[in-house]
Coordinates of C-alpha atoms in Angstrom, one line a residue:
X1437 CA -12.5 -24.8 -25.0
X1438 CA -9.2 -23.4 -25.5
X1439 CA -5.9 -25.3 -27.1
X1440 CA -4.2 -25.5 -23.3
X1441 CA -6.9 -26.8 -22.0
X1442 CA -7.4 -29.5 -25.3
X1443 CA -3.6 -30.2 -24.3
X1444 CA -4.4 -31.2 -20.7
X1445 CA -7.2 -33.6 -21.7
X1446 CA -4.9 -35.1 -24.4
X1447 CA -2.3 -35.5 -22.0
X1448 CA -4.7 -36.8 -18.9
X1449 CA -6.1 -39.5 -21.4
X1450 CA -2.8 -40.7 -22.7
X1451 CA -1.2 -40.8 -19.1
X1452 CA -4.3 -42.6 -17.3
X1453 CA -4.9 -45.2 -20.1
X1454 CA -8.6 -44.4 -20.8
X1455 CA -10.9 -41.9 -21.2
X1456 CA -12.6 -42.7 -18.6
X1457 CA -9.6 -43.0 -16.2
X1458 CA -8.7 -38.8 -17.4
X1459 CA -12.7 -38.2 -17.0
X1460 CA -12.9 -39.1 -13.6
X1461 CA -9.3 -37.0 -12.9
X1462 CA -10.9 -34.1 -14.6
X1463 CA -14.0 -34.4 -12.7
X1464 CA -15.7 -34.5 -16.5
X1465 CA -18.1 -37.4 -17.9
X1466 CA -16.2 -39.7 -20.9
X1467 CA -18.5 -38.4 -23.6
X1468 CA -17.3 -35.5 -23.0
X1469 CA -13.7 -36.3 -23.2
X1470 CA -14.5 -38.0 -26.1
X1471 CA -15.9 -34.8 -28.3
X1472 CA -13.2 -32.9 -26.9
X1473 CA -10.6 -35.5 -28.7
X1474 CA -12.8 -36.0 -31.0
X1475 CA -12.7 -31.6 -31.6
X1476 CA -8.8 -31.5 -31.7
X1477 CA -8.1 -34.6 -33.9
X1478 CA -10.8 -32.7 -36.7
X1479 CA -8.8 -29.0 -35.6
X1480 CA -5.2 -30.4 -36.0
X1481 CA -6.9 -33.0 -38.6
X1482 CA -5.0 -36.0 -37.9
X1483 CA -5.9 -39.3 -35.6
X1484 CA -4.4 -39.0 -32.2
X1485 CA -6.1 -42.3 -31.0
X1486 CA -6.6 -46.0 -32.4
X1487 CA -9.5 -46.5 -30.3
X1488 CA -11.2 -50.3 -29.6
X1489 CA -13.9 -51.3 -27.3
X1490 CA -11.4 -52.2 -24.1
X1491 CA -8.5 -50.1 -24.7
X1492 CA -6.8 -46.7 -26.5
X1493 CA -3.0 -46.3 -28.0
X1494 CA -2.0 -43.9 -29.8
X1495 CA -1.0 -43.2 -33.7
X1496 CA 2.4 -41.8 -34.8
X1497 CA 0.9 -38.8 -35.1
X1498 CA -0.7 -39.0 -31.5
X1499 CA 3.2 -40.1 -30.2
X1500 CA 4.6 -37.2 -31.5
X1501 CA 1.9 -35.0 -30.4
X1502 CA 2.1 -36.2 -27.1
X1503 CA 5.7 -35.7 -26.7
X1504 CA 5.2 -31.9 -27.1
X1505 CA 2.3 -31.5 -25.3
X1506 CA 3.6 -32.7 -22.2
X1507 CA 6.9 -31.1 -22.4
X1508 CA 5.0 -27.7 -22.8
X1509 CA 2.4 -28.8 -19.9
X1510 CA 5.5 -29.4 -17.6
X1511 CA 6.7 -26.3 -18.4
X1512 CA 3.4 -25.0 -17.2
X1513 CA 3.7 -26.9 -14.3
X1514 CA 6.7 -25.6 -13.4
X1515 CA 5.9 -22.0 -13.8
X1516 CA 2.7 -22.1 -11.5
X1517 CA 5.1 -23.7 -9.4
X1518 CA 7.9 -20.7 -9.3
X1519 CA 5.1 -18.5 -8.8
X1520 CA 3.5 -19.9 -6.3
X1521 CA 7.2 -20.7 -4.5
X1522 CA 7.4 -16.6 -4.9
X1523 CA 4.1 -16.5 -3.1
X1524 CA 4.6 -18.2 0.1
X1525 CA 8.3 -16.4 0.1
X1526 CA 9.2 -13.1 1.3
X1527 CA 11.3 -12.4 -1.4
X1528 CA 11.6 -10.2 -4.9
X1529 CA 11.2 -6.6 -5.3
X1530 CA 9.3 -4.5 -3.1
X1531 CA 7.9 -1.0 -4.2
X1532 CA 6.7 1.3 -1.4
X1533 CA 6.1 5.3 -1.8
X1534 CA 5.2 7.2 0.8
X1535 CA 4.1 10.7 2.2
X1536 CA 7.1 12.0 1.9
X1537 CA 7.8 14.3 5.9
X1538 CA 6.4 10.9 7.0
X1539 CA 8.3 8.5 5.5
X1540 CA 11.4 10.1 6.4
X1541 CA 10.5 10.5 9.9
X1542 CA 9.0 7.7 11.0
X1543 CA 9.2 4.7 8.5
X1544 CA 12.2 4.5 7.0
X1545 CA 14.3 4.8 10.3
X1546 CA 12.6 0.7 11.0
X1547 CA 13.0 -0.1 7.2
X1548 CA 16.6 -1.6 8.2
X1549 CA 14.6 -3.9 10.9
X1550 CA 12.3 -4.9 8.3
X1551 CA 14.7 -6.0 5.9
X1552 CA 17.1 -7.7 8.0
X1553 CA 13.8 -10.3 8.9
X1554 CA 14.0 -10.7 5.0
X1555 CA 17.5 -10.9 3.3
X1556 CA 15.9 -11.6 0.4
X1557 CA 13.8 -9.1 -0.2
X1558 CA 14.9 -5.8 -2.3
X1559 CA 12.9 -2.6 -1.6
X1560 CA 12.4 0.6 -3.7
X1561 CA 11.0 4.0 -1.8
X1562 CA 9.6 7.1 -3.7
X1563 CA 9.2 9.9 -1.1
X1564 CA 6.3 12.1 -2.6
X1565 CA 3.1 13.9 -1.2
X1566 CA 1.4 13.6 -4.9
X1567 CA -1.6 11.6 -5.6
X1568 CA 0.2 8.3 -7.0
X1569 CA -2.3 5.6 -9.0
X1570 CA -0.7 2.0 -7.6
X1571 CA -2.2 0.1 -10.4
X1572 CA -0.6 2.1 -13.5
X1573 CA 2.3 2.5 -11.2
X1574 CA 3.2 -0.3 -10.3
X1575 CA 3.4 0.1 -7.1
X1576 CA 3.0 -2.3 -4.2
X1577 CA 2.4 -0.6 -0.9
X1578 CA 1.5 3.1 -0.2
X1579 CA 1.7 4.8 3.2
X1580 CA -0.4 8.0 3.0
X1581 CA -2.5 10.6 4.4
X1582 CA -6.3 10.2 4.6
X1583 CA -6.7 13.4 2.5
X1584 CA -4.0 11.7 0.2
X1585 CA -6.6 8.4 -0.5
X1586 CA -9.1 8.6 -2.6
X1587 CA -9.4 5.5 -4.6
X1588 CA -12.1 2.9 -3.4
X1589 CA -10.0 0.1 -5.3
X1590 CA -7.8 -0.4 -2.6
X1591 CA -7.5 -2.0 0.4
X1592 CA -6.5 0.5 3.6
X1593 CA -5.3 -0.1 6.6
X1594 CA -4.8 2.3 9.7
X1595 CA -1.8 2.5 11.1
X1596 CA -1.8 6.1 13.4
X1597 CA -4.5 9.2 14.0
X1598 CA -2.3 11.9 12.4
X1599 CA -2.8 14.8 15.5
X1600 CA -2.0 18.2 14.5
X1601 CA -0.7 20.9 16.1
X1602 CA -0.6 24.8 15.0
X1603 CA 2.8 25.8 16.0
X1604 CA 5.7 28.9 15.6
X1605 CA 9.3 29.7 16.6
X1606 CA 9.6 32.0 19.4
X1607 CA 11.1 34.7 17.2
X1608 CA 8.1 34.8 14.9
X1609 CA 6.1 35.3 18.2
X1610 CA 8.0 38.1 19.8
X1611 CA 7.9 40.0 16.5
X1612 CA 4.2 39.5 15.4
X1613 CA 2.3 38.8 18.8
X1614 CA 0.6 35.5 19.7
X1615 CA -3.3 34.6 18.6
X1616 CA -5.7 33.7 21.5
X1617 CA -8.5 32.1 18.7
X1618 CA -8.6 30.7 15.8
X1619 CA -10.4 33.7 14.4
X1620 CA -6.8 35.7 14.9
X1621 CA -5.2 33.4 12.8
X1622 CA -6.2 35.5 9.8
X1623 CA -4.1 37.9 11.2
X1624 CA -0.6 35.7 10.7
X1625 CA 1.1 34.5 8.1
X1626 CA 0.3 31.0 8.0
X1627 CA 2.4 28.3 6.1
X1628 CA 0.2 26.1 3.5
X1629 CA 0.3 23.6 1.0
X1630 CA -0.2 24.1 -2.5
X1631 CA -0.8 20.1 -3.4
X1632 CA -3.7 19.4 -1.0
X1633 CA -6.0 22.2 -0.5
X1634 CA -7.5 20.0 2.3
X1635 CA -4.5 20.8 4.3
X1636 CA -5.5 24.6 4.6
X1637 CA -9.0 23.8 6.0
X1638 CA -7.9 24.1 9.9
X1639 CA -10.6 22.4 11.4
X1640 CA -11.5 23.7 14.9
X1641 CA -13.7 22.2 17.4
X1642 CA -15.3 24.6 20.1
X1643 CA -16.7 23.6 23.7
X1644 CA -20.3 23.2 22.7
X1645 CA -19.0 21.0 19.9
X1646 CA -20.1 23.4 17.2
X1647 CA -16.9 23.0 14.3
X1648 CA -15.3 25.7 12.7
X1649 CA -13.0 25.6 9.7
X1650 CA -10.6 28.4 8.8
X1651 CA -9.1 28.9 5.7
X1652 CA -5.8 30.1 6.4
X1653 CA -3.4 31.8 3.7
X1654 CA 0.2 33.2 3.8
X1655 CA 3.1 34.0 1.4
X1656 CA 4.8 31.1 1.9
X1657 CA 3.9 28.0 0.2
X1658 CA 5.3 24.5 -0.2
X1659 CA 4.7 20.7 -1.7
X1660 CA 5.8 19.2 1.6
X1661 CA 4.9 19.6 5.2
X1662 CA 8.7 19.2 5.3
X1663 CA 9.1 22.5 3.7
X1664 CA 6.3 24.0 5.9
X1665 CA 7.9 22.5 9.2
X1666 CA 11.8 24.1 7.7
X1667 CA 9.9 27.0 7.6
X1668 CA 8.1 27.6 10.7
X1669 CA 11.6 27.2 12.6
X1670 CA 13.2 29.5 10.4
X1671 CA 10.5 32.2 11.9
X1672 CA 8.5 32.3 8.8
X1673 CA 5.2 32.0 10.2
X1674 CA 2.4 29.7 11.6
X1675 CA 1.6 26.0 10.6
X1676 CA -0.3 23.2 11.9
X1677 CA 1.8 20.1 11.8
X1678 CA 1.9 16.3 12.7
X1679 CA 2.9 16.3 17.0
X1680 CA 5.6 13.1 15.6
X1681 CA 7.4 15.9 13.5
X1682 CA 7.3 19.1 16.1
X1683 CA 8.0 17.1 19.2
X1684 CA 11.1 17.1 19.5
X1685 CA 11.4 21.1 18.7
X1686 CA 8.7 22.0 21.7
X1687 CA 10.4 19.9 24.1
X1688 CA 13.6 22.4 23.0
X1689 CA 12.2 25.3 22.2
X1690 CA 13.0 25.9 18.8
X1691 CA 8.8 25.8 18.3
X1692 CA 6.2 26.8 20.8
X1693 CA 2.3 25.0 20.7
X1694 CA -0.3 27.8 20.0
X1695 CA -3.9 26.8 21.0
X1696 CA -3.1 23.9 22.5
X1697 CA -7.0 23.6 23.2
X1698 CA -7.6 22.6 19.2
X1699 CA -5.8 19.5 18.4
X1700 CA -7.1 18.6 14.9
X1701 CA -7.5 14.6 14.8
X1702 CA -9.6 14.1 12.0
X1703 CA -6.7 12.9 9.7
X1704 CA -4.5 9.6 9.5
X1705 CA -2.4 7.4 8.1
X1706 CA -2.8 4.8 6.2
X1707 CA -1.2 1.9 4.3
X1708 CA -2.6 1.2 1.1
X1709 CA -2.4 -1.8 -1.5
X1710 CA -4.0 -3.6 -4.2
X1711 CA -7.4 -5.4 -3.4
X1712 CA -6.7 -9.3 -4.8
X1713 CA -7.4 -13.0 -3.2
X1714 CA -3.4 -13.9 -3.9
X1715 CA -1.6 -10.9 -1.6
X1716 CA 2.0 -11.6 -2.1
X1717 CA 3.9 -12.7 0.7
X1718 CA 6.2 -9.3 0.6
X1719 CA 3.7 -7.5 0.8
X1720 CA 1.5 -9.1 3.6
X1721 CA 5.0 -9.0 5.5
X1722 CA 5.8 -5.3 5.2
X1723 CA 1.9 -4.5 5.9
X1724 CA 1.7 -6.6 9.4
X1725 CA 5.3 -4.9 9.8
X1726 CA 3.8 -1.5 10.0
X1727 CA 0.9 -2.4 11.9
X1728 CA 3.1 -4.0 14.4
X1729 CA 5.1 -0.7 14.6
X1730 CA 2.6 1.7 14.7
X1731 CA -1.0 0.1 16.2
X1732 CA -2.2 0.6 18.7
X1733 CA -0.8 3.7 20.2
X1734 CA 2.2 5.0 17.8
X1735 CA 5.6 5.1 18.9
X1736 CA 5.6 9.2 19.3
X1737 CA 2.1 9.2 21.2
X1738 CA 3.6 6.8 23.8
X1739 CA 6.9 9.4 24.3
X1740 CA 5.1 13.1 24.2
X1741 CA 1.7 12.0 26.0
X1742 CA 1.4 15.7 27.2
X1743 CA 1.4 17.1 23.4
X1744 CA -1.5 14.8 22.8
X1745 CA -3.1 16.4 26.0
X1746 CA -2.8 19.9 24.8
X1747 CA 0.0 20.9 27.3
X1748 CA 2.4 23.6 26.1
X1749 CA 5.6 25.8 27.2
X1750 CA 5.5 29.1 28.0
X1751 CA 7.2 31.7 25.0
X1752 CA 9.8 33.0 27.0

C-alpha cells in the first residue's frame, strides 16, 4: 500500500476513535487496519497508538504525526476539490486548431457567440491543414477533414458532409475551353494540394454507379485550400472545393460550377478530442456548441440548396 494511502487510514482511525469505527468507513475489515498501522509504526519505527482492549489514543509521537498528516490530507482534499470545481465549470484555457479555409470561414465567425455564453473561458486557435497529434500537443479540440483523421485514439464527432465542387473563373474558361467529362480534366491545369495527396484523388461517380478517380496535376500547388480557392479566382486554373467557400462567388460570378453532375460527398468534417471518462466541462461545451451550429443540415446547405443539387450558371 502506498504512504498516502497509510496516511488516510491513520487519519480515519484517529478521527473515528477505533479501528473498527475507520474499518467500516473504509469499507476494510479491522485486522486489516490493524497490519496496516501495524506496517507504518515498524516503517516510520515509532508507536503511533497506545492501544487497550476498549479503546486507542495516541503517543506523542502519534500527536505529532497526526497533525501533519491531516494538514497534508486536507490539502488533498482541497485539490480534488479545485479540480473537480474546474470540471463542472466552463472555465480555463481552451485550445482548438482547426483546418485552416475552414476555420476561418465558418467557425470562427460564431466563436464570439460561444464565448460570450462563457466569460470565463479563454480560447487559443491554430489555423493549420497539417496532421496535428492532440495528445503531445496539447491540444483540446480539433475540427478537421476526414482525410485529416487518422488516429483511432480519439473520439470524432460529425458535424457537416464536406460537398465539393470542381469550379473556374470565367476568364480561365474563355481562354482554355470548358471540360464536358471528367476524363478532359487532364487536359486543364488543375489546382492541388501538396499536404494531403488524398485531396487530388477526384472521385467521380457515373450513372451506373461505377466510380472513377482522377488524378489530377497542375503547376500550381498550395498547403491550403485557401490558397487553391485565391487561385482559381485569380484565373489560374481548375479546383474542386468545399460549396460553403465558392458560394458566394457562383452566385456573383467571379467562379462558374463545372460538372455540376459530380458532386464529390465522400469527405467531412469532424470535431475531434481526447477519449477519457472525465471530459472537461470546456470542452463538452464547445463540442455541443458546434454540433448545435452545424447538425443537422449546415448553415451554407440550408442558403445555396441549388449548389447541393448540381444547378449552375451559364459562362457568359
Amino acid at each position: 500500500m502506498d504512504r498516502a494511502s497509510e496516511m488516510l487510514i491513520f487519519v480515519r482511525c484517529v478521527e473515528d476513535g477505533s479501528f473498527s469505527a475507520a474499518a467500516r468507513a473504509l469499507d476494510m475489515t479491522p485486522s486489516a487496519i490493524s497490519k496496516q498501522i501495524r506496517r507504518l509504526e515498524d516503517r516510520l519505527g515509532a508507536r503511533l497508538f497506545n492501544r487497550t482492549t476498549r479503546r486507542i489514543s495516541l503517543t506523542e509521537a502519534g500527536r505529532d504525526f497526526y497533525d501533519r498528516c491531516a494538514r497534508i490530507m486536507h490539502e488533498i482534499e482541497e485539490a480534488e476539490e479545485a479540480v473537480s470545481s474546474l470540471q463542472d465549470q466552463v472555465r480555463g484555457t481552451l485550445r482548438v486548431t482547426g483546418t485552416a479555409a475552414f476555420a476561418r470561414g465558418e467557425v470562427l465567425p460564431r466563436i464570439n457567440r460561444f464565448l460570450s455564453q462563457h466569460p470565463e473561458l479563454n480560447m487559443e486557435f491554430e489555423l493549420t491543414d497539417r496532421r496535428v497529434d492532440l495528445v503531445d500537443e496539447g491540444i483540446d479540440v480539433a475540427i478537421m477533414l476526414q482525410e485529416q483523421v487518422n488516429d483511432p485514439s480519439l473520439v470524432a464527432r460529425k458535424l457537416a458532409v464536406n460537398r465539393r465542387i470542381i469550379v473556374a473563373s470565367p476568364e480561365y474558361l474563355r481562354a482554355h475551353g470548358e471540360p464536358r467529362t471528367p476524363e478532359e480534366l487532364l487536359d486543364h491545369n488543375c489546382l492541388v494540394l501538396y499536404n494531403v495527396s488524398r485531396f487530388n484523388d477526384w472521385e467521380f461517380e457515373f450513372d451506373d454507379g461505377s466510380p472513377r478517380v482522377i488524378h489530377v496535376n497542375g503547376n500550381f500547388r498550395a498547403n491550403t485550400a485557401s490558397a487553391l480557392y485565391e487561385a482559381a479566382l485569380a484565373g489560374v486554373g481548375l479546383a474542386r472545393l468545399s460549396t460553403w467557400l465558392v458560394a458566394p462567388r457562383i452566385r456573383d460570378g467571379s467562379l462558374v460550377q463545372l460538372l455540376p453532375g459530380y458532386t464529390q460527398e465522400s469527405s467531412a468534417y469532424y470535431v475531434l478530442f481526447p477519449q477519457g471518462r472525465h471530459l472537461s466541462r470546456k470542452v463538452r461545451a464547445f463540442v455541443d456548441f458546434l454540433v448545435d451550429e452545424f447538425t443537422p443540415l449546415p448553415p451554407w446547405e440550408r442558403e445555396d440548396q441549388e449548389l447541393v443539387k448540381g444547378v449552375r450558371q451559364p459562362v457568359t
